Amino acid sequence: MTTVRRRGARRWPAVPLLALLLAGCGIRSTQVPTDFGPAPSRVPCTLSGPDITTQASRGIPVQVFLLCSGQLVTVDRSVRVPDGATEGARRVLVAQGLLDELAGSPSTPEQQAGYTTDVRGGMTVSGPRPRGPKEPEDALRLSTPPRELTPAALAQIVCTFSDSAAAEDDGSVILGGPDATALRRYQCTSDVRSDPATKSPPSTALDGS
């Protein structure tokens, strides 16, 4: 028994010596395993910009707002508008193209960067109603009433339209549903862009609509 104890005592000094050697190499010693797997990936919400010349060859360069890390973030897209379209027709065509881009699945790089969309496919947009009280020529009526959209989807649409040819000169957007419901003028604000899930785009009813 005495011999066993002496041999055990000779082994213990090697532990602090090993720790000292590791510290001298810039490595911290530890008494527990440290293999916890790979570090969690970060969501950058940034993409390298596309070649604007190549993009323009596919149509009119535009930007749409997608969701990323709880905020609205712009990404580059393009929409096609036939030559010779009137101003009213052009506005509706641009708005429809923007809606289609919002409803499409983000590209693989965009998905990897954390981009998503809350706008669902199949939605269409038209101009002012041809019958009934005269409506502003830049009014846009969605096939889905704005009140039935999720806050994030409405924010995406309003902010995307407000930064395009579908908006008025002051950047506001006049939206309504497919029926005779009142039109409303919507604004894209910094609060909406930073928290689209809970901050609805501020709006006011149009007189006479």
Short mmCIF file of C-alpha atoms in Angstrom, two decimals:
data_model
loop_
_atom_site.label_atom_id
_atom_site.label_comp_id
_atom_site.label_asym_id
_atom_site.label_seq_id
_atom_site.Cartn_x
_atom_site.Cartn_y
_atom_site.Cartn_z
CA MET A 1 0.00 0.00 0.00
CA THR A 2 2.84 2.36 0.82
CA THR A 3 4.42 1.81 -2.60
CA VAL A 4 1.16 2.56 -4.41
CA ARG A 5 0.68 5.83 -2.55
CA ARG A 6 4.20 7.03 -3.39
CA ARG A 7 3.74 6.28 -7.10
CA GLY A 8 0.45 8.15 -7.15
CA ALA A 9 2.02 11.13 -5.47
CA ARG A 10 4.70 11.28 -8.15
CA ARG A 11 2.07 11.67 -10.91
CA TRP A 12 0.21 14.74 -9.52
CA PRO A 13 2.96 17.37 -10.03
CA ALA A 14 2.71 16.77 -13.79
CA VAL A 15 -0.76 18.39 -13.88
CA PRO A 16 0.26 21.94 -12.84
CA LEU A 17 3.37 21.59 -15.00
CA LEU A 18 1.21 20.80 -18.05
CA ALA A 19 -1.07 23.74 -17.30
CA LEU A 20 1.96 26.02 -17.08
CA LEU A 21 3.24 24.80 -20.45
CA LEU A 22 -0.15 25.34 -22.10
CA ALA A 23 -0.42 28.84 -20.66
CA GLY A 24 3.00 29.64 -22.06
CA CYS A 25 1.72 28.67 -25.53
CA GLY A 26 -1.24 31.02 -25.28
CA ILE A 27 -3.76 28.20 -24.69
CA ARG A 28 -5.98 28.20 -21.64
CA SER A 29 -6.15 24.87 -19.87
CA THR A 30 -9.47 23.37 -18.88
CA GLN A 31 -10.73 20.37 -16.95
CA VAL A 32 -13.98 19.93 -18.94
CA PRO A 33 -14.63 19.05 -22.60
CA THR A 34 -15.05 22.04 -24.92
CA ASP A 35 -16.43 20.39 -28.07
CA PHE A 36 -19.88 22.02 -28.22
CA GLY A 37 -20.19 21.82 -32.02
CA PRO A 38 -19.97 24.66 -34.53
CA ALA A 39 -20.75 28.23 -33.51
CA PRO A 40 -24.29 29.42 -34.34
CA SER A 41 -24.52 31.08 -37.74
CA ARG A 42 -25.24 34.79 -37.94
CA VAL A 43 -27.93 36.36 -40.10
CA PRO A 44 -26.22 39.25 -41.89
CA CYS A 45 -29.25 40.63 -43.78
CA THR A 46 -26.84 41.90 -46.40
CA LEU A 47 -26.32 40.92 -50.01
CA SER A 48 -23.82 41.97 -52.62
CA GLY A 49 -25.57 44.22 -55.16
CA PRO A 50 -26.32 42.89 -58.63
CA ASP A 51 -24.96 44.37 -61.84
CA ILE A 52 -27.42 47.20 -62.51
CA THR A 53 -26.71 47.05 -66.25
CA THR A 54 -27.62 43.37 -66.42
CA GLN A 55 -30.67 44.00 -64.30
CA ALA A 56 -31.86 46.85 -66.51
CA SER A 57 -31.65 44.59 -69.56
CA ARG A 58 -34.30 42.37 -67.96
CA GLY A 59 -36.64 45.28 -67.22
CA ILE A 60 -36.96 48.41 -65.11
CA PRO A 61 -34.70 48.28 -62.01
CA VAL A 62 -36.79 48.46 -58.82
CA GLN A 63 -36.43 47.66 -55.15
CA VAL A 64 -38.80 45.66 -52.98
CA PHE A 65 -38.95 45.34 -49.21
CA LEU A 66 -38.46 41.88 -47.73
CA LEU A 67 -38.40 40.84 -44.07
CA CYS A 68 -35.15 40.12 -42.28
CA SER A 69 -34.45 40.06 -38.54
CA GLY A 70 -37.82 41.67 -37.85
CA GLN A 71 -37.21 44.63 -40.15
CA LEU A 72 -37.91 45.68 -43.73
CA VAL A 73 -34.85 45.48 -45.96
CA THR A 74 -34.63 46.41 -49.64
CA VAL A 75 -33.47 44.02 -52.34
CA ASP A 76 -33.01 44.67 -56.05
CA ARG A 77 -35.50 43.41 -58.58
CA SER A 78 -36.76 44.35 -62.04
CA VAL A 79 -40.19 44.58 -63.67
CA ARG A 80 -41.17 44.65 -67.31
CA VAL A 81 -43.41 47.39 -68.71
CA PRO A 82 -44.38 47.40 -72.40
CA ASP A 83 -43.29 50.39 -74.43
CA GLY A 84 -46.02 52.90 -75.12
CA ALA A 85 -48.04 52.21 -71.98
CA THR A 86 -50.01 55.18 -70.71
CA GLU A 87 -49.13 56.66 -67.35
CA GLY A 88 -52.11 55.02 -65.66
CA ALA A 89 -51.43 51.64 -67.24
CA ARG A 90 -47.76 51.95 -66.44
CA ARG A 91 -48.52 52.57 -62.76
CA VAL A 92 -50.70 49.46 -62.53
CA LEU A 93 -48.19 47.31 -64.42
CA VAL A 94 -45.36 48.40 -62.13
CA ALA A 95 -47.52 47.75 -59.06
CA GLN A 96 -48.43 44.26 -60.32
CA GLY A 97 -44.79 43.49 -61.04
CA LEU A 98 -43.81 44.60 -57.56
CA LEU A 99 -46.55 42.46 -56.02
CA ASP A 100 -45.34 39.43 -57.96
CA GLU A 101 -41.77 40.02 -56.80
CA LEU A 102 -42.91 40.37 -53.18
CA ALA A 103 -44.91 37.15 -53.38
CA GLY A 104 -42.10 35.15 -55.00
CA SER A 105 -39.77 33.01 -52.92
CA PRO A 106 -36.51 34.79 -52.06
CA SER A 107 -33.49 33.50 -53.94
CA THR A 108 -31.19 30.96 -52.32
CA PRO A 109 -28.60 33.61 -51.30
CA GLU A 110 -31.42 35.74 -49.88
CA GLN A 111 -32.80 32.81 -47.89
CA GLN A 112 -29.32 32.07 -46.57
CA ALA A 113 -29.06 35.70 -45.48
CA GLY A 114 -32.36 35.40 -43.60
CA TYR A 115 -34.77 37.11 -46.00
CA THR A 116 -38.47 36.12 -46.01
CA THR A 117 -41.76 37.56 -47.24
CA ASP A 118 -45.25 37.67 -45.78
CA VAL A 119 -46.96 38.55 -49.08
CA ARG A 120 -48.85 35.60 -50.53
CA GLY A 121 -49.10 34.76 -54.21
CA GLY A 122 -52.12 35.24 -56.43
CA MET A 123 -52.82 38.83 -55.46
CA THR A 124 -53.62 41.24 -58.27
CA VAL A 125 -53.86 45.01 -58.47
CA SER A 126 -55.96 47.31 -60.63
CA GLY A 127 -56.43 51.02 -61.06
CA PRO A 128 -59.38 53.22 -60.04
CA ARG A 129 -62.87 51.81 -60.48
CA PRO A 130 -64.28 52.86 -63.85
CA ARG A 131 -67.78 53.32 -62.43
CA GLY A 132 -69.18 55.20 -59.49
CA PRO A 133 -67.69 58.28 -57.87
CA LYS A 134 -64.50 59.43 -59.56
CA GLU A 135 -61.41 58.14 -57.82
CA PRO A 136 -57.86 59.54 -57.90
CA GLU A 137 -56.07 58.35 -61.02
CA ASP A 138 -53.19 56.98 -58.95
CA ALA A 139 -55.46 54.89 -56.70
CA LEU A 140 -54.65 51.17 -56.59
CA ARG A 141 -57.15 48.49 -55.65
CA LEU A 142 -55.85 45.14 -54.42
CA SER A 143 -57.72 41.89 -54.95
CA THR A 144 -57.29 41.32 -51.20
CA PRO A 145 -58.58 44.16 -49.00
CA PRO A 146 -55.69 45.81 -47.13
CA ARG A 147 -57.43 45.19 -43.80
CA GLU A 148 -57.23 41.43 -44.43
CA LEU A 149 -53.46 41.43 -44.94
CA THR A 150 -51.06 40.72 -42.12
CA PRO A 151 -49.37 43.84 -40.72
CA ALA A 152 -46.04 42.72 -42.17
CA ALA A 153 -47.50 42.04 -45.63
CA LEU A 154 -49.24 45.43 -45.71
CA ALA A 155 -46.03 47.12 -44.62
CA GLN A 156 -44.08 45.35 -47.36
CA ILE A 157 -46.58 46.44 -50.01
CA VAL A 158 -46.94 50.03 -48.82
CA CYS A 159 -43.20 50.62 -48.46
CA THR A 160 -42.44 48.92 -51.78
CA PHE A 161 -45.10 50.93 -53.63
CA SER A 162 -44.06 54.17 -51.93
CA ASP A 163 -40.57 53.87 -53.44
CA SER A 164 -41.80 53.28 -57.00
CA ALA A 165 -43.77 54.72 -59.89
CA ALA A 166 -46.90 53.39 -58.16
CA ALA A 167 -46.70 56.13 -55.52
CA GLU A 168 -47.78 59.74 -55.53
CA ASP A 169 -45.24 62.55 -55.69
CA ASP A 170 -45.01 62.70 -51.89
CA GLY A 171 -44.38 58.95 -51.60
CA SER A 172 -47.81 58.13 -50.21
CA VAL A 173 -49.84 55.23 -51.62
CA ILE A 174 -53.61 55.16 -52.17
CA LEU A 175 -54.93 51.64 -51.64
CA GLY A 176 -58.30 49.96 -51.49
CA GLY A 177 -59.88 46.56 -51.84
CA PRO A 178 -61.62 45.03 -54.84
CA ASP A 179 -65.05 46.35 -53.92
CA ALA A 180 -66.44 49.79 -53.18
CA THR A 181 -64.75 50.10 -49.79
CA ALA A 182 -63.22 53.45 -48.97
CA LEU A 183 -59.77 54.24 -50.27
CA ARG A 184 -57.05 55.13 -47.81
CA ARG A 185 -53.77 56.96 -48.19
CA TYR A 186 -50.88 55.03 -46.61
CA GLN A 187 -47.43 56.18 -45.55
CA CYS A 188 -44.21 54.20 -45.11
CA THR A 189 -42.47 55.51 -42.00
CA SER A 190 -39.23 54.63 -40.23
CA ASP A 191 -41.23 52.98 -37.42
CA VAL A 192 -42.93 50.71 -39.94
CA ARG A 193 -39.63 49.78 -41.59
CA SER A 194 -38.02 48.95 -38.25
CA ASP A 195 -40.96 46.97 -36.81
CA PRO A 196 -43.41 45.91 -39.55
CA ALA A 197 -44.95 43.10 -37.51
CA THR A 198 -46.49 45.47 -34.96
CA LYS A 199 -46.34 48.95 -36.53
CA SER A 200 -49.07 49.30 -39.14
CA PRO A 201 -48.52 51.87 -41.90
CA PRO A 202 -50.35 55.06 -40.85
CA SER A 203 -53.29 55.84 -43.11
CA THR A 204 -56.08 58.36 -43.60
CA ALA A 205 -59.38 57.99 -45.44
CA LEU A 206 -59.75 59.90 -48.66
CA ASP A 207 -62.54 62.48 -48.74
CA GLY A 208 -65.43 61.36 -50.88
CA SER A 209 -64.27 57.77 -51.19
#
